[in-house]
Amino acid sequence: MSERKCVSYRVLVGLEIHVQLSTRTKMFTGVVNASGALKAGDTPPEPNTAVDEQVLGLPGVLPVMNKRAVEYAIKTGLALGCKIARFTKWDRKSYYYPDLPKNYQISQYDLPLCYDGIFELITEKGIKKVRIRRAHLEEDAGKLLHEAPGGYPIEGSIVDLNRAGTPLLEIVTEPDFDSPASVSAFAQELQRLVQYLGVSEGQMQLGHMRFEPNINVHITDQNGQVHKTAITEIKNLNSFSVLEKATDYEVRRQIREWEETGSLGRKSTYGWDELKQETFHQRDKEEAHDYRYFPDPDLMPVEVTEEWLTELKNQVGELPSARRERYIRALGLSPTDAAALASDKSTGDFFEQIVSAGVPAKRASTLMEALREMSNERVRKVTELGVTPDHLARIGQLIESGQLAASKEVTRKILDTILNEAAGLATPEQIVQTAQKLGLIQTTDTTAIDAAIEAVLASNPKPLQDYRSGKQTALGALVGMVMKSAKGMNAKLVQERLKQKLG
Amino acid sequence: MSQSFATLVEVRNAIASKQISAVELTRQVLQRIESLDPVLHCYNEVWADRALQVAKEVDQGQRQGELAGVPIALKDNLCTRYGRTTCSSRMLANFKAPYDATVVRKLESAGAVIVGKTNLDEFAMGSSTENSAFGPTRNPWDTDRVPGGSSGGSAAALAASFCYGSIGSDTGGSIRQPASLCGLVGLKPTYGRISRYGLVAFASSLDQIGPFAWTVSDAALLLKVMSGHDPKDSTSAPMDVPDYVSSVDRPVEGLRIGIVKEYQSLPGLDPQVRSAIEQAIRTYEKLGARIVEVSLPNSAYGIAAYYVIAPCEASSNLARYDGVHYGHRTKEPVNDIVELFSKSRAEGFGDEVKRRIMIGTYALSSGYYDAYYVRAQKVRALIKRDFDHAFGFCDVILTPTSPMPAFRIGEKSSDPLSMYLCDIFTVTCNIAALPGISLPCGFTQDAKPLPIGMQLLAPAFGESTLLRVARMFEQATDFHTRRPVLG
């Protein structure tokens, strides 16, 4: 038996995220942004075609800043609750690597464009504040390949510079995550955010977002003593599930290493082995490069004026967090529902149109759930399904007036039918017709309901007796029987009338 | 062989008036290069066929402009789609650029006939053109001597009448010093006046392209053609270009010339240079100028700051030459990529380039950055402030260009520090991003008389003033009319 025992532990994770921005052209030249601007389903261009003399780092070339990329970065910074530097500059980060044509990367060192942010992450345990240390802009490197495209073996290595020069936003958080799940939750929230802002396509499989968690654990042993492991960084994770798995593995590996050897490890860099499903050691941080940063003399410093910043703030409009807050405070939605609706601009707008048609917010939110389900199934955006806010508003009104059951299944039935039959060309009135055709319209005629109740009570004395002798559950059984006896009755009304009757 | 035209403007006018055809003139120049350049080695590459083709197009009226038909030489660190761009380095010995530098585009649009690419100190690092991987250039005034550097090839090519104007680059004096040693007018414009796009970078915050010419008017014309904002160079100034040519003959009224107090007692100044400068000051006095003493207290730190800033930037700018994508790659077997980098670079670069890469890499390293780079930038700010203050009392500042006339080949090549001191009067101009001009102001008493140059400095974007003040001196003297005797 080991003499060391981890009785309890605290996980501390900070996250570095590289986000490729979706500007039309690259960070420092007019050549097309072949990587960042790629949309889901697009075919990437042939290797080394999205290049020019600047991307190739030929002698005599000079960088020219892409202002749009700076604007995208500022918008993201604003959305992450960051302060925006009024004066910033470009620095050269030097290291030799074959995928880096100039052997330096233009980046930002001591004056990042965005800094000191606080982002509110919605979790099951409530709102969690994630501090953003900085978000700076830089150019992406190319790709070094050790096999030919398609997996064919080659001698030596080959370089594809299509990705080189892509505008890249590096976001660094403080170590504010206490679980692998919360790291992944933040990453997913960030994806929604950059897509909401329209600054990145955010396609994981296209490498638009890459994650590097920094992990360590505070272990409490059987004597109540706390042991802090050294921070390790896992490089280049490009899916949410791998991010979560790798973080989880690394937490356990650190604890296991301490329990088995007593070692707290060394500050080092790890990779993720997808086949073995484990992290592996790459290098110790002591071996880390001296990047010899200095200001790039080829570029002018950037001054962010009040006017420019105001304009960008206006373009960003209401941020998801503010919208979420408004849904909770003014519309009385639960934090989870509010977050789901507010994370995507078009979804939020869609929802608000239903509300402004007179449907209560909570009802509209429930209707949106059905819509999101359909959106996931059909892999289409909510706004691109072919269903309009008017359609949902009509359904909402029918539910409010008691003519439709307030159930997701009923809503889905109507919407699915409409989409299959009218392919998005249905008028709101067709909602009513479809509901009627499907036999979903409920009667609110009390005479008919009373008649049905009478009939059921007459032929079912047992439940009636049970109820009268104090068995409350018997009421439910009776409602069910009434509903079954004649289709299309409003359940709420049936219950009301039945209660009155039994008085 | 007839060499009957003294200046660029004369030759331009002769072509325009059909006194001589561009083809005939180009042929004369090419013949002269063919017979004499094997000794001088001004050119790394002569574009004979292309030059004749362009000249023919000028004669046929297909090419027009302010430089139509004028033979021009380019320093071989300006990228050209035609021919090679070597920087006189083994590293780029076979490099062909897929694009033209902005200045090359502008010169050709003005009708210039590019004759070829001229020799330089490797990557423009040096003051003698001896640091060329392809051998030194010789001074046409005395072929045992250096033409100065790093733009020695461009200076010597013009001095030897292998062209009628030439283009260099100046990072710490690389146009003005060879102009001085070759008896020419050499102009380093304000940083940002001319686009650097396509100039192979040495030290990006100091590099500036400029012309060599026999006369101030010729220099004004070349400056006018090359100047202006370039969207491809963020550091180029978004300012209009004044007509330097039409204003050049207008003397500056009430001219005040500043003499630098700290330079009066400077050791190492050649006595013949000193006396030529004193004579030049008297000439200006006779022209009605008022001489005022100004102080540049921090100029003493100019060389030190320069030899930190320039190598720092160079170490980064030259990092791209690694043998992976283009340029020299070792043929030795290598075990890994790092060995490929280091062997290719060890073979591809010369000693002076390696020395500066090492100095710069060291100075930018963690733990030394503040002591070197940051401190040098502070000195830079102080030197700028000194100039701002001094220009409150004068219109231009007059100094020697080089502390000595052309020295012998090999004389300083084993002593880098004494070579660095050649830049003592010129570097502060780059550090403060000012315009500076060198023009001939005398000759030595040697058996083969050597030219002596003086330097004039003006506030940023004060090129018009600078040219007008230089022209005043030129009109009062005849140093600019002398030519070396060759062959």
PDB file of C-alpha atoms in Angstrom, chain A residues 38-140:
ATOM      1  CA  LEU A  38     -13.149  28.398 -44.957  1.00  0.00           C
ATOM      2  CA  LYS A  39     -16.771  27.457 -44.218  1.00  0.00           C
ATOM      3  CA  ALA A  40     -18.023  24.041 -43.149  1.00  0.00           C
ATOM      4  CA  GLY A  41     -18.161  21.844 -46.206  1.00  0.00           C
ATOM      5  CA  ASP A  42     -15.782  24.004 -48.286  1.00  0.00           C
ATOM      6  CA  THR A  43     -12.906  22.238 -50.022  1.00  0.00           C
ATOM      7  CA  PRO A  44      -9.542  23.610 -48.892  1.00  0.00           C
ATOM      8  CA  PRO A  45      -7.378  24.947 -51.737  1.00  0.00           C
ATOM      9  CA  GLU A  46      -4.400  23.000 -53.113  1.00  0.00           C
ATOM     10  CA  PRO A  47      -1.277  23.270 -50.933  1.00  0.00           C
ATOM     11  CA  ASN A  48       0.804  26.443 -51.330  1.00  0.00           C
ATOM     12  CA  THR A  49      -1.688  28.259 -53.526  1.00  0.00           C
ATOM     13  CA  ALA A  50      -2.956  30.820 -51.007  1.00  0.00           C
ATOM     14  CA  VAL A  51       0.457  32.463 -50.851  1.00  0.00           C
ATOM     15  CA  ASP A  52       2.247  35.542 -52.132  1.00  0.00           C
ATOM     16  CA  GLU A  53       5.717  37.003 -51.604  1.00  0.00           C
ATOM     17  CA  GLN A  54       4.701  38.281 -48.163  1.00  0.00           C
ATOM     18  CA  VAL A  55       3.408  34.914 -46.945  1.00  0.00           C
ATOM     19  CA  LEU A  56       6.545  33.243 -48.304  1.00  0.00           C
ATOM     20  CA  GLY A  57       8.692  35.734 -46.354  1.00  0.00           C
ATOM     21  CA  LEU A  58      10.793  36.546 -49.407  1.00  0.00           C
ATOM     22  CA  PRO A  59      13.587  39.119 -49.118  1.00  0.00           C
ATOM     23  CA  GLY A  60      12.351  42.719 -49.243  1.00  0.00           C
ATOM     24  CA  VAL A  61       8.688  42.134 -48.401  1.00  0.00           C
ATOM     25  CA  LEU A  62       6.840  44.189 -45.787  1.00  0.00           C
ATOM     26  CA  PRO A  63       3.703  43.449 -43.777  1.00  0.00           C
ATOM     27  CA  VAL A  64       0.604  45.639 -44.024  1.00  0.00           C
ATOM     28  CA  MET A  65      -1.891  45.290 -41.188  1.00  0.00           C
ATOM     29  CA  ASN A  66      -5.392  43.987 -41.930  1.00  0.00           C
ATOM     30  CA  LYS A  67      -7.615  46.481 -40.118  1.00  0.00           C
ATOM     31  CA  ARG A  68     -10.601  44.152 -40.268  1.00  0.00           C
ATOM     32  CA  ALA A  69      -8.705  41.527 -38.284  1.00  0.00           C
ATOM     33  CA  VAL A  70      -8.018  44.117 -35.575  1.00  0.00           C
ATOM     34  CA  GLU A  71     -11.726  44.950 -35.513  1.00  0.00           C
ATOM     35  CA  TYR A  72     -12.674  41.283 -35.184  1.00  0.00           C
ATOM     36  CA  ALA A  73     -10.219  40.920 -32.314  1.00  0.00           C
ATOM     37  CA  ILE A  74     -11.583  43.997 -30.547  1.00  0.00           C
ATOM     38  CA  LYS A  75     -15.161  42.748 -30.932  1.00  0.00           C
ATOM     39  CA  THR A  76     -14.184  39.440 -29.368  1.00  0.00           C
ATOM     40  CA  GLY A  77     -12.380  41.265 -26.585  1.00  0.00           C
ATOM     41  CA  LEU A  78     -15.480  43.366 -25.883  1.00  0.00           C
ATOM     42  CA  ALA A  79     -17.627  40.234 -25.787  1.00  0.00           C
ATOM     43  CA  LEU A  80     -15.222  38.663 -23.299  1.00  0.00           C
ATOM     44  CA  GLY A  81     -15.550  41.681 -21.050  1.00  0.00           C
ATOM     45  CA  CYS A  82     -11.979  42.815 -21.754  1.00  0.00           C
ATOM     46  CA  LYS A  83     -10.468  46.250 -21.630  1.00  0.00           C
ATOM     47  CA  ILE A  84      -9.290  47.381 -25.058  1.00  0.00           C
ATOM     48  CA  ALA A  85      -5.814  48.895 -25.344  1.00  0.00           C
ATOM     49  CA  ARG A  86      -5.928  52.399 -26.763  1.00  0.00           C
ATOM     50  CA  PHE A  87      -2.329  52.032 -27.902  1.00  0.00           C
ATOM     51  CA  THR A  88      -0.827  48.772 -28.967  1.00  0.00           C
ATOM     52  CA  LYS A  89       1.952  47.547 -31.227  1.00  0.00           C
ATOM     53  CA  TRP A  90       3.332  44.530 -33.040  1.00  0.00           C
ATOM     54  CA  ASP A  91       6.263  42.487 -31.833  1.00  0.00           C
ATOM     55  CA  ARG A  92       8.422  39.880 -33.471  1.00  0.00           C
ATOM     56  CA  LYS A  93       8.579  36.502 -31.746  1.00  0.00           C
ATOM     57  CA  SER A  94      11.677  34.669 -32.958  1.00  0.00           C
ATOM     58  CA  TYR A  95      12.044  30.936 -33.344  1.00  0.00           C
ATOM     59  CA  TYR A  96      13.307  28.727 -36.119  1.00  0.00           C
ATOM     60  CA  TYR A  97      10.847  26.297 -37.619  1.00  0.00           C
ATOM     61  CA  PRO A  98      10.322  25.271 -41.255  1.00  0.00           C
ATOM     62  CA  ASP A  99       6.636  26.207 -41.218  1.00  0.00           C
ATOM     63  CA  LEU A 100       7.482  29.772 -40.178  1.00  0.00           C
ATOM     64  CA  PRO A 101       8.909  31.377 -43.345  1.00  0.00           C
ATOM     65  CA  LYS A 102      10.473  34.465 -41.732  1.00  0.00           C
ATOM     66  CA  ASN A 103      11.589  32.490 -38.678  1.00  0.00           C
ATOM     67  CA  TYR A 104       9.749  35.046 -36.621  1.00  0.00           C
ATOM     68  CA  GLN A 105       6.068  35.423 -35.996  1.00  0.00           C
ATOM     69  CA  ILE A 106       4.440  38.837 -35.874  1.00  0.00           C
ATOM     70  CA  SER A 107       2.574  38.843 -32.579  1.00  0.00           C
ATOM     71  CA  GLN A 108       1.858  41.085 -29.602  1.00  0.00           C
ATOM     72  CA  TYR A 109       4.017  40.828 -26.523  1.00  0.00           C
ATOM     73  CA  ASP A 110       3.641  43.341 -23.707  1.00  0.00           C
ATOM     74  CA  LEU A 111       0.697  45.387 -24.991  1.00  0.00           C
ATOM     75  CA  PRO A 112      -2.062  42.935 -26.021  1.00  0.00           C
ATOM     76  CA  LEU A 113      -5.030  44.431 -27.838  1.00  0.00           C
ATOM     77  CA  CYS A 114      -7.476  43.070 -25.211  1.00  0.00           C
ATOM     78  CA  TYR A 115      -6.787  42.421 -21.532  1.00  0.00           C
ATOM     79  CA  ASP A 116      -8.309  42.024 -18.050  1.00  0.00           C
ATOM     80  CA  GLY A 117     -11.658  40.557 -18.996  1.00  0.00           C
ATOM     81  CA  ILE A 118     -14.325  38.804 -16.980  1.00  0.00           C
ATOM     82  CA  PHE A 119     -16.598  36.385 -18.759  1.00  0.00           C
ATOM     83  CA  GLU A 120     -19.677  34.878 -17.124  1.00  0.00           C
ATOM     84  CA  LEU A 121     -20.006  31.212 -17.906  1.00  0.00           C
ATOM     85  CA  ILE A 122     -23.367  29.558 -17.240  1.00  0.00           C
ATOM     86  CA  THR A 123     -22.924  26.184 -15.584  1.00  0.00           C
ATOM     87  CA  GLU A 124     -25.275  23.801 -13.865  1.00  0.00           C
ATOM     88  CA  LYS A 125     -24.013  25.176 -10.585  1.00  0.00           C
ATOM     89  CA  GLY A 126     -24.834  28.723 -11.655  1.00  0.00           C
ATOM     90  CA  ILE A 127     -22.853  31.583 -13.142  1.00  0.00           C
ATOM     91  CA  LYS A 128     -19.095  31.136 -13.008  1.00  0.00           C
ATOM     92  CA  LYS A 129     -16.741  34.043 -13.557  1.00  0.00           C
ATOM     93  CA  VAL A 130     -13.796  33.307 -15.822  1.00  0.00           C
ATOM     94  CA  ARG A 131     -11.046  35.907 -15.815  1.00  0.00           C
ATOM     95  CA  ILE A 132      -9.499  36.606 -19.210  1.00  0.00           C
ATOM     96  CA  ARG A 133      -5.839  37.567 -18.831  1.00  0.00           C
ATOM     97  CA  ARG A 134      -5.358  38.748 -22.403  1.00  0.00           C
ATOM     98  CA  ALA A 135      -6.341  38.301 -26.021  1.00  0.00           C
ATOM     99  CA  HIS A 136      -3.808  39.282 -28.636  1.00  0.00           C
ATOM    100  CA  LEU A 137      -3.570  39.092 -32.390  1.00  0.00           C
ATOM    101  CA  GLU A 138      -0.864  37.316 -34.368  1.00  0.00           C
ATOM    102  CA  GLU A 139      -0.234  35.493 -37.613  1.00  0.00           C
ATOM    103  CA  ASP A 140      -0.642  31.718 -37.837  1.00  0.00           C
TER     104      ASP A 140
END
